[in-house]
CSV table of C-alpha atoms and ligand atoms in Angstrom, one decimal:
chain,number,residue,atom,x,y,z
A,1,MET,CA,-6.9,-20.2,-72.0
A,2,LEU,CA,-6.8,-19.3,-68.1
A,3,PHE,CA,-9.0,-16.0,-68.2
A,4,ASP,CA,-12.1,-15.0,-70.0
A,5,ASP,CA,-12.7,-11.5,-71.4
A,6,GLN,CA,-14.8,-10.4,-68.2
A,7,GLN,CA,-12.2,-12.0,-65.9
A,8,VAL,CA,-9.3,-9.9,-68.2
A,9,GLU,CA,-11.4,-6.9,-67.4
A,10,LYS,CA,-11.1,-7.0,-63.7
A,11,LEU,CA,-7.3,-7.5,-63.7
A,12,VAL,CA,-6.6,-4.1,-64.9
A,13,GLY,CA,-4.8,-2.2,-62.6
A,14,VAL,CA,-4.3,-5.5,-60.1
A,15,GLU,CA,-0.5,-5.4,-59.1
A,16,THR,CA,1.4,-7.9,-60.5
A,17,PRO,CA,3.2,-10.5,-59.7
A,18,PHE,CA,0.8,-12.6,-58.4
A,19,TYR,CA,-0.9,-16.5,-57.9
A,20,TYR,CA,-4.2,-16.9,-59.4
A,21,TYR,CA,-5.9,-19.5,-57.4
A,22,ASP,CA,-9.0,-21.3,-58.9
A,23,LEU,CA,-11.1,-22.8,-56.0
A,24,THR,CA,-13.4,-23.8,-58.3
A,25,LEU,CA,-11.1,-26.7,-59.6
A,26,LEU,CA,-9.6,-26.7,-56.7
A,27,GLU,CA,-12.9,-28.2,-55.0
A,28,ARG,CA,-13.9,-30.4,-58.5
A,29,THR,CA,-9.9,-31.8,-58.1
A,30,LEU,CA,-10.7,-32.3,-54.2
A,31,ASP,CA,-13.8,-34.1,-54.4
A,32,ALA,CA,-12.6,-36.5,-57.7
A,33,ALA,CA,-9.8,-37.5,-55.6
A,34,LYS,CA,-12.0,-38.2,-52.8
A,35,ASN,CA,-14.7,-40.3,-54.2
A,36,ALA,CA,-12.6,-42.2,-56.0
A,37,ALA,CA,-10.6,-43.0,-52.8
A,38,ASP,CA,-13.6,-43.1,-51.1
A,39,LYS,CA,-14.8,-45.9,-53.0
A,40,ARG,CA,-11.8,-48.1,-52.3
A,41,ASN,CA,-11.9,-47.2,-49.0
A,42,PHE,CA,-8.4,-45.7,-49.4
A,43,HIS,CA,-7.0,-42.5,-47.0
A,44,ILE,CA,-5.4,-39.7,-48.4
A,45,HIS,CA,-3.1,-37.2,-46.6
A,46,TYR,CA,-2.7,-33.9,-48.7
A,47,ALA,CA,1.3,-33.4,-48.6
A,48,LEU,CA,1.4,-30.0,-47.7
A,49,LYS,CA,4.6,-29.5,-48.4
A,50,ALA,CA,2.8,-28.6,-52.4
A,51,ASN,CA,1.0,-25.7,-51.1
A,52,PHE,CA,0.5,-24.4,-47.7
A,53,ASN,CA,-1.7,-21.1,-48.4
A,54,ASP,CA,-4.1,-20.9,-45.5
A,55,ARG,CA,-7.0,-20.5,-48.0
A,56,ILE,CA,-6.1,-23.7,-50.2
A,57,LEU,CA,-5.3,-25.9,-46.5
A,58,SER,CA,-9.1,-24.6,-45.3
A,59,ILE,CA,-10.6,-26.3,-48.0
A,60,ILE,CA,-8.6,-29.2,-48.1
A,61,GLN,CA,-9.6,-29.8,-44.8
A,62,SER,CA,-13.0,-29.1,-44.8
A,63,LYS,CA,-13.1,-32.3,-47.2
A,64,GLY,CA,-12.0,-34.8,-44.8
A,65,PHE,CA,-8.4,-35.5,-45.8
A,66,GLY,CA,-5.7,-36.1,-43.5
A,67,ALA,CA,-2.1,-33.8,-43.7
A,68,ASP,CA,1.1,-35.3,-44.4
A,69,CYS,CA,4.1,-33.1,-43.0
A,70,VAL,CA,7.6,-33.0,-43.1
A,71,SER,CA,8.3,-30.4,-40.4
A,72,GLY,CA,7.2,-29.4,-37.1
A,73,ASN,CA,5.8,-26.2,-38.4
A,74,GLU,CA,3.9,-28.5,-41.2
A,75,VAL,CA,2.4,-30.7,-38.1
A,76,GLN,CA,1.8,-27.0,-36.2
A,77,LYS,CA,-0.1,-25.4,-39.3
A,78,SER,CA,-2.0,-28.8,-39.9
A,79,ILE,CA,-3.4,-28.8,-36.4
A,80,ASP,CA,-4.0,-24.5,-36.5
A,81,VAL,CA,-6.1,-24.8,-39.8
A,82,GLY,CA,-8.2,-27.9,-38.0
A,83,PHE,CA,-6.7,-30.9,-39.3
A,84,ASP,CA,-7.2,-33.9,-37.0
A,85,ALA,CA,-4.1,-34.9,-35.4
A,86,GLY,CA,-5.5,-38.4,-35.5
A,87,LYS,CA,-5.2,-38.2,-39.8
A,88,ILE,CA,-1.6,-36.3,-39.6
A,89,THR,CA,1.7,-38.1,-41.0
A,90,PHE,CA,5.1,-36.5,-40.0
A,91,ALA,CA,7.7,-37.9,-42.5
A,92,GLY,CA,11.3,-36.7,-43.1
A,93,VAL,CA,15.1,-37.8,-42.8
A,94,GLY,CA,15.7,-35.3,-40.1
A,95,LYS,CA,13.5,-34.5,-37.3
A,96,SER,CA,14.8,-32.7,-34.8
A,97,ASP,CA,13.7,-33.7,-31.4
A,98,LYS,CA,12.2,-30.5,-30.7
A,99,GLU,CA,9.7,-31.3,-33.8
A,100,ILE,CA,9.7,-35.0,-32.3
A,101,ILE,CA,8.4,-33.8,-28.7
A,102,ALA,CA,5.9,-31.4,-30.5
A,103,ALA,CA,4.2,-34.4,-32.5
A,104,LEU,CA,4.2,-36.8,-29.9
A,105,LYS,CA,1.9,-34.4,-27.8
A,106,TYR,CA,-0.5,-34.1,-30.3
A,107,GLN,CA,-0.5,-37.9,-30.7
A,108,ILE,CA,-0.4,-37.8,-34.3
A,109,PHE,CA,-1.4,-40.6,-36.9
A,110,ALA,CA,2.1,-42.0,-37.5
A,111,PHE,CA,5.8,-41.1,-37.5
A,112,ASN,CA,7.0,-42.1,-40.9
A,113,VAL,CA,10.3,-43.0,-39.8
A,114,GLU,CA,13.4,-43.2,-42.0
A,115,SER,CA,16.1,-44.2,-40.3
A,116,ILE,CA,17.1,-47.1,-37.4
A,117,GLN,CA,18.5,-44.2,-35.0
A,118,GLU,CA,15.8,-42.0,-35.5
A,119,LEU,CA,13.9,-44.8,-34.3
A,120,GLU,CA,15.4,-45.0,-31.1
A,121,VAL,CA,15.6,-41.3,-30.8
A,122,ILE,CA,11.4,-41.1,-31.0
A,123,ASN,CA,11.7,-44.4,-28.8
A,124,ALA,CA,14.1,-42.5,-26.1
A,125,LEU,CA,11.7,-39.1,-26.5
A,126,ALA,CA,8.2,-41.1,-25.8
A,127,ALA,CA,9.6,-43.0,-23.0
A,128,ASP,CA,10.6,-39.4,-21.6
A,129,LEU,CA,7.0,-38.1,-22.0
A,130,GLY,CA,5.4,-41.1,-20.8
A,131,GLU,CA,3.7,-41.6,-24.7
A,132,LYS,CA,3.4,-44.6,-27.4
A,133,ALA,CA,4.6,-43.3,-31.0
A,134,ASN,CA,3.0,-44.7,-33.8
A,135,VAL,CA,5.2,-45.0,-36.1
A,136,SER,CA,5.8,-46.4,-40.3
A,137,LEU,CA,8.6,-47.9,-41.5
A,138,ARG,CA,9.6,-46.1,-44.3
A,139,ILE,CA,11.4,-48.7,-47.0
A,140,ASN,CA,13.4,-47.9,-49.9
A,141,PRO,CA,11.6,-49.9,-52.2
A,142,ASN,CA,14.3,-49.0,-54.8
A,143,VAL,CA,11.8,-48.6,-57.7
A,144,ASP,CA,12.7,-46.1,-60.4
A,145,ALA,CA,9.9,-43.2,-60.7
A,146,HIS,CA,11.2,-42.5,-64.6
A,147,THR,CA,10.7,-38.8,-63.4
A,148,HIS,CA,13.7,-35.8,-63.0
A,149,HIS,CA,16.6,-37.2,-60.8
A,150,TYR,CA,15.8,-34.3,-58.4
A,151,ILE,CA,12.3,-35.7,-57.6
A,152,THR,CA,13.1,-39.4,-57.7
A,153,THR,CA,13.3,-40.4,-53.9
A,154,GLY,CA,13.1,-44.1,-53.7
A,155,LEU,CA,16.0,-45.5,-55.7
A,156,ASP,CA,19.0,-46.9,-53.4
A,157,GLU,CA,21.4,-44.1,-54.1
A,158,ASN,CA,18.6,-41.5,-52.5
A,159,LYS,CA,18.8,-40.7,-49.0
A,160,PHE,CA,15.5,-41.9,-47.9
A,161,GLY,CA,14.3,-44.2,-46.0
A,162,VAL,CA,15.8,-47.3,-44.3
A,163,PRO,CA,17.9,-49.7,-46.6
A,164,ASN,CA,17.1,-52.8,-47.2
A,165,SER,CA,20.3,-54.3,-45.9
A,166,GLU,CA,19.3,-52.9,-42.4
A,167,LEU,CA,15.8,-54.1,-42.5
A,168,GLU,CA,16.2,-57.1,-40.1
A,169,GLN,CA,17.9,-54.7,-37.6
A,170,ALA,CA,14.8,-52.3,-37.7
A,171,ALA,CA,12.7,-55.2,-36.9
A,172,ALA,CA,14.8,-55.8,-33.9
A,173,VAL,CA,15.0,-52.8,-33.0
A,174,LEU,CA,11.5,-52.5,-33.2
A,175,ARG,CA,10.6,-55.2,-30.8
A,176,SER,CA,12.6,-53.8,-28.1
A,177,CYS,CA,11.5,-50.3,-28.4
A,178,GLU,CA,8.5,-50.0,-25.9
A,179,HIS,CA,7.5,-46.7,-26.5
A,180,VAL,CA,6.9,-47.3,-29.8
A,181,ASN,CA,4.0,-49.1,-31.9
A,182,LEU,CA,4.4,-50.0,-35.4
A,183,VAL,CA,1.4,-48.9,-37.5
A,184,GLY,CA,2.6,-49.9,-40.9
A,185,LEU,CA,5.1,-49.2,-43.7
A,186,HIS,CA,6.0,-46.8,-45.9
A,187,PHE,CA,7.1,-46.1,-49.2
A,188,HIS,CA,7.2,-43.0,-51.7
A,189,VAL,CA,9.2,-43.6,-55.2
A,190,GLY,CA,9.2,-39.7,-56.3
A,191,SER,CA,7.1,-37.2,-57.7
A,192,GLN,CA,5.3,-36.4,-61.1
A,193,ILE,CA,4.8,-39.6,-61.7
A,194,THR,CA,2.9,-40.2,-65.0
A,195,ASP,CA,3.4,-43.8,-65.5
A,196,MET,CA,1.1,-46.1,-64.1
A,197,ASN,CA,3.2,-48.9,-64.4
A,198,VAL,CA,6.0,-47.3,-62.0
A,199,PHE,CA,2.9,-47.6,-59.3
A,200,LYS,CA,2.6,-50.9,-60.5
A,201,SER,CA,6.1,-52.4,-59.8
A,202,LEU,CA,5.7,-50.1,-56.2
A,203,CYS,CA,2.9,-52.4,-55.3
A,204,VAL,CA,4.7,-55.5,-56.0
A,205,LYS,CA,7.7,-54.6,-53.8
A,206,VAL,CA,5.1,-53.4,-51.4
A,207,ASN,CA,3.4,-56.5,-51.1
A,208,GLU,CA,7.3,-58.5,-51.1
A,209,TRP,CA,7.8,-56.3,-47.9
A,210,LYS,CA,4.3,-56.8,-46.2
A,211,SER,CA,5.3,-60.4,-46.3
A,212,TRP,CA,8.5,-60.4,-45.3
A,213,PHE,CA,7.0,-58.7,-42.2
A,214,GLU,CA,4.2,-61.0,-42.1
A,215,GLU,CA,6.7,-64.0,-42.1
A,216,ARG,CA,8.4,-62.7,-38.9
A,217,GLY,CA,4.7,-62.5,-37.1
A,218,THR,CA,4.6,-58.4,-37.5
A,219,TYR,CA,1.1,-57.4,-38.5
A,220,ILE,CA,1.1,-54.3,-41.0
A,221,LYS,CA,-2.0,-52.6,-40.3
A,222,VAL,CA,-1.4,-49.5,-42.7
A,223,ILE,CA,0.3,-49.5,-46.1
A,224,ASN,CA,1.6,-46.2,-46.8
A,225,VAL,CA,2.1,-45.6,-50.8
A,226,GLY,CA,3.2,-41.8,-50.8
A,227,GLY,CA,2.5,-39.5,-53.5
A,228,GLY,CA,3.7,-38.9,-56.6
A,229,LEU,CA,0.9,-38.9,-58.7
A,230,GLY,CA,1.6,-36.3,-61.7
A,231,VAL,CA,-0.4,-33.6,-63.4
A,232,ASP,CA,-0.4,-32.9,-67.6
A,233,TYR,CA,1.9,-29.7,-67.6
A,234,HIS,CA,1.3,-29.2,-71.4
A,235,ALA,CA,-2.4,-29.3,-71.4
A,236,PRO,CA,-3.8,-27.9,-68.1
A,237,ASP,CA,-7.5,-26.8,-70.2
A,238,GLU,CA,-7.5,-30.2,-71.4
A,239,ASN,CA,-6.9,-32.3,-68.4
A,240,PRO,CA,-7.5,-30.2,-65.3
A,241,ILE,CA,-8.0,-33.1,-63.0
A,242,PRO,CA,-5.7,-36.1,-62.8
A,243,ASP,CA,-7.3,-39.5,-63.5
A,244,PHE,CA,-7.6,-40.8,-59.9
A,245,GLU,CA,-9.8,-43.2,-60.9
A,246,ALA,CA,-7.0,-44.8,-63.0
A,247,TYR,CA,-4.4,-44.4,-60.5
A,248,PHE,CA,-6.2,-45.8,-57.5
A,249,ASP,CA,-6.8,-48.9,-59.9
A,250,VAL,CA,-3.6,-49.6,-60.0
A,251,PHE,CA,-3.1,-50.0,-56.0
A,252,ASP,CA,-6.5,-51.8,-56.1
A,253,LYS,CA,-5.2,-54.5,-58.5
A,254,PHE,CA,-1.9,-55.1,-57.7
A,255,LEU,CA,-1.5,-54.2,-53.6
A,256,ASP,CA,-2.3,-57.6,-51.6
A,257,ARG,CA,-4.4,-56.6,-48.3
A,258,ASN,CA,-6.6,-58.1,-46.1
A,259,GLY,CA,-9.9,-57.3,-45.1
A,260,GLN,CA,-8.2,-55.1,-42.2
A,261,GLN,CA,-5.2,-53.7,-43.6
A,262,GLU,CA,-5.6,-50.0,-44.5
A,263,VAL,CA,-4.2,-48.1,-47.6
A,264,HIS,CA,-3.1,-44.3,-47.4
A,265,PHE,CA,-1.6,-42.2,-50.0
A,266,GLU,CA,-0.2,-38.9,-49.7
A,267,LEU,CA,-1.0,-36.9,-52.6
A,268,GLY,CA,0.6,-33.4,-53.0
A,269,ARG,CA,0.7,-32.0,-56.5
A,270,ALA,CA,-1.8,-33.7,-58.3
A,271,LEU,CA,-4.5,-32.3,-56.0
A,272,VAL,CA,-3.5,-28.4,-56.1
A,273,ALA,CA,-0.9,-28.1,-59.2
A,274,GLN,CA,-3.8,-27.5,-62.0
A,275,CYS,CA,-5.9,-24.6,-59.8
A,276,GLY,CA,-2.6,-22.2,-59.1
A,277,SER,CA,-1.2,-20.1,-62.2
A,278,LEU,CA,1.6,-17.5,-61.8
A,279,VAL,CA,0.5,-14.2,-63.4
A,280,SER,CA,2.5,-11.6,-64.3
A,281,LYS,CA,3.0,-8.4,-66.6
A,282,VAL,CA,5.6,-8.0,-69.6
A,283,LEU,CA,8.2,-5.1,-68.5
A,284,TYR,CA,10.4,-4.9,-71.3
A,285,THR,CA,10.5,-6.7,-74.7
A,286,LYS,CA,13.4,-6.8,-76.1
A,287,SER,CA,15.3,-8.4,-79.6
A,288,GLY,CA,18.6,-9.3,-80.6
A,289,THR,CA,19.7,-10.4,-83.7
A,290,LYS,CA,18.7,-13.8,-83.0
A,291,LYS,CA,16.5,-13.8,-79.8
A,292,HIS,CA,13.3,-12.3,-79.0
A,293,PHE,CA,12.7,-11.7,-75.0
A,294,LEU,CA,10.0,-11.1,-72.8
A,295,ILE,CA,11.3,-9.5,-69.7
A,296,LEU,CA,8.1,-10.3,-66.9
A,297,ASP,CA,8.2,-8.8,-63.6
A,298,ALA,CA,8.2,-12.5,-62.1
A,299,GLY,CA,10.9,-14.7,-61.9
A,300,MET,CA,12.7,-17.6,-60.3
A,301,THR,CA,11.9,-15.8,-56.8
A,302,GLU,CA,8.0,-16.7,-57.7
A,303,LEU,CA,8.4,-19.9,-59.3
A,304,MET,CA,11.8,-21.7,-59.1
A,305,ARG,CA,10.5,-24.8,-60.8
A,306,PRO,CA,11.8,-24.1,-64.7
A,307,ALA,CA,15.4,-22.6,-62.8
A,308,LEU,CA,15.7,-25.7,-60.1
A,309,TYR,CA,14.8,-28.6,-62.5
A,310,GLN,CA,14.1,-27.0,-66.2
A,311,ALA,CA,10.3,-27.7,-65.6
A,312,TYR,CA,8.3,-27.1,-68.5
A,313,HIS,CA,5.3,-24.6,-67.7
A,314,LYS,CA,2.9,-23.4,-70.4
A,315,ILE,CA,3.2,-19.8,-71.2
A,316,GLU,CA,0.2,-18.3,-72.2
A,317,LYS,CA,-0.6,-14.4,-73.1
A,318,VAL,CA,-3.5,-13.6,-70.8
A,319,GLY,CA,-6.6,-12.2,-73.3
A,320,ALA,CA,-4.2,-13.3,-76.2
A,321,ASP,CA,-5.3,-11.4,-79.8
A,322,GLN,CA,-5.8,-14.7,-82.2
A,323,TYR,CA,-5.0,-12.5,-85.1
A,324,ALA,CA,-1.3,-11.5,-83.6
A,325,LYS,CA,1.1,-12.7,-85.1
A,326,THR,CA,2.9,-15.2,-83.2
A,327,ILE,CA,6.6,-14.9,-82.3
A,328,ASN,CA,9.0,-17.3,-80.4
A,329,TYR,CA,10.3,-15.3,-77.2
A,330,ASP,CA,12.6,-16.8,-74.6
A,331,VAL,CA,10.4,-15.8,-71.4
A,332,VAL,CA,12.7,-14.5,-69.0
A,333,GLY,CA,12.5,-12.7,-65.1
A,334,PRO,CA,14.1,-9.8,-63.7
A,335,ILE,CA,16.6,-11.5,-61.2
A,336,CYS,CA,20.3,-11.6,-62.0
A,337,GLU,CA,20.6,-15.0,-62.8
A,338,SER,CA,20.9,-16.7,-66.1
A,339,SER,CA,18.8,-19.7,-65.2
A,340,ASP,CA,15.8,-17.2,-64.4
A,341,CYS,CA,14.6,-18.2,-67.6
A,342,PHE,CA,10.8,-19.7,-67.7
A,343,GLY,CA,11.0,-20.8,-71.0
A,344,LYS,CA,12.6,-20.7,-74.4
A,345,GLU,CA,11.9,-20.0,-77.8
A,346,VAL,CA,8.0,-19.9,-76.7
A,347,PRO,CA,5.7,-19.5,-79.2
A,348,LEU,CA,2.8,-16.4,-78.2
A,349,PRO,CA,1.5,-13.7,-79.7
A,350,GLU,CA,3.3,-11.0,-80.2
A,351,SER,CA,3.4,-8.6,-77.1
A,352,LYS,CA,4.4,-5.2,-75.8
A,353,ARG,CA,4.9,-4.0,-72.1
A,354,GLY,CA,2.6,-4.0,-69.8
A,355,ASP,CA,0.6,-7.4,-71.0
A,356,LEU,CA,-0.3,-9.8,-69.1
A,357,ILE,CA,1.0,-13.4,-68.8
A,358,ALA,CA,0.4,-16.4,-67.0
A,359,VAL,CA,2.9,-19.5,-66.6
A,360,ARG,CA,0.3,-22.5,-65.7
A,361,THR,CA,0.1,-25.3,-63.3
A,362,ALA,CA,1.9,-23.5,-60.7
A,363,GLY,CA,-0.3,-24.8,-57.6
A,364,ALA,CA,2.0,-27.0,-56.6
A,365,TYR,CA,5.6,-26.3,-55.5
A,366,GLY,CA,5.0,-22.7,-56.6
A,367,GLU,CA,4.5,-20.5,-54.0
A,368,VAL,CA,5.8,-22.6,-51.3
A,369,MET,CA,9.1,-22.2,-52.9
A,370,ALA,CA,9.3,-18.8,-53.6
A,371,SER,CA,12.1,-16.7,-52.1
A,372,ARG,CA,13.1,-13.1,-51.1
A,373,TYR,CA,16.5,-13.4,-53.0
A,374,ASN,CA,17.2,-10.2,-54.9
A,375,LEU,CA,15.2,-8.8,-51.8
A,376,ARG,CA,11.8,-9.4,-53.7
A,377,GLU,CA,8.8,-8.3,-52.7
A,378,GLU,CA,6.3,-11.2,-50.6
A,379,ILE,CA,4.0,-13.1,-53.1
A,380,ARG,CA,0.9,-11.6,-53.8
A,381,TYR,CA,-2.2,-13.8,-54.6
A,382,ILE,CA,-5.9,-13.9,-55.7
A,383,TYR,CA,-8.9,-16.3,-55.5
A,384,SER,CA,-11.2,-17.7,-57.7
A,385,LYS,CA,-14.1,-16.6,-55.7
B,401,LLP,N1,5.2,-38.1,-49.7
B,401,LLP,C1,6.6,-38.3,-49.8
B,401,LLP,C2,7.3,-38.8,-48.7
B,401,LLP,C3,7.2,-37.0,-50.3
B,401,LLP,O1,8.3,-36.8,-50.4
B,401,LLP,C4,6.6,-36.4,-51.4
B,401,LLP,C5,7.1,-35.3,-51.9
B,401,LLP,C6,5.4,-36.4,-51.2
B,401,LLP,C7,4.3,-37.2,-50.3
B,401,LLP,C8,4.1,-35.4,-52.3
B,401,LLP,O2,4.3,-36.0,-53.6
B,401,LLP,P1,3.6,-35.4,-54.9
B,401,LLP,O3,2.4,-36.1,-54.6
B,401,LLP,O4,3.7,-34.0,-54.6
B,401,LLP,O5,4.2,-35.6,-56.2
B,401,LLP,N2,9.5,-29.7,-55.3
B,401,LLP,C9,9.0,-31.0,-56.5
B,401,LLP,C10,8.6,-31.4,-55.8
B,401,LLP,C11,9.2,-32.3,-54.7
B,401,LLP,C12,8.9,-33.5,-53.7
B,401,LLP,C13,9.0,-33.6,-52.6
B,401,LLP,N3,8.4,-34.9,-52.2
B,401,LLP,C14,8.8,-30.0,-57.8
B,401,LLP,O6,8.6,-28.7,-57.8
B,401,LLP,O7,8.7,-30.8,-58.7
């Protein structure tokens, strides 16, 4: 249950919908991740794309995490929030010249380069500025993440990374680029991965590619294995903090590295998903011959994941009465799209107009993917402390 009775009382009269962020849980999650990583001398760059809410970012920054960015604006945001430029990675298949130049000026930790052409462009722009760019080469490892196909990134058919067939050429281009310094290799196979065997397979591929470079006389200092650790969308109260120990253990065990080699991660979802919930009000209830509907004041404009990926989020009634009878509701939003549905046949205590409903595990890829479609209002949020 998200709120206790006292908290529920405080919510009376608060305008909905809003994102509710439990900052205590956020801190506990960050501490668990940081401790597990520090123990193994691993480095974490927080993937800003999961959530760039100012308050959340400043807490993450204050704990000493690096930042993983996918746009010039994310790089700028990280700098503004106080992330150390030396801990910023910049990824993405389509970095513009303007974005590359800005990041070069900040002397970020590394550009995760996704194609040979991009390598040449970074080299030329760095030469113009008299700079040397640190780059990691993103290799597409062709590992199946066994997750939703929209969030699988490491297969040959995906647009990400340098394909294996071009690596020989990429290595040659790297040798000829005087304004580029290869610091490492970068991989990322997908998101919401809960099967640790996927990460084990990734380690096997990383070892192969690392040896491939080393056999050609190229030393790899940084091995960046991306992000992707999943969270428990079904049981947020039972499993509020992902098992970071088990996750990092896989890499500790299966990744070959010598004393000098650094292992870096780009975690997003695992750090922020469980601390956020979308809280909404029932506007109307409706019963047809076959269906019962709860029509909420939040929709796909506030949380797009169910509409976009058929993603499951646990839905619960706030301050539920345990004696109320259970009804299977289709929980829908107000947007003029049939896909604007948070869940079908969701068993919930009988609800009425004005009741509060929480959609859980919405801290990652929730607020950041909100839109103004239907000219909806700007998203609001409340913090736990
Ligand atoms: N690194 C790279 C290169 C990535 O592409 C991503 C996510 C991450 C790190 C962070 O992955 P995480 O640790 O959060 O799984 N909007 C989708 C997820 C898209 C993920 C995109 N890339 C969703 O709502 O499920």
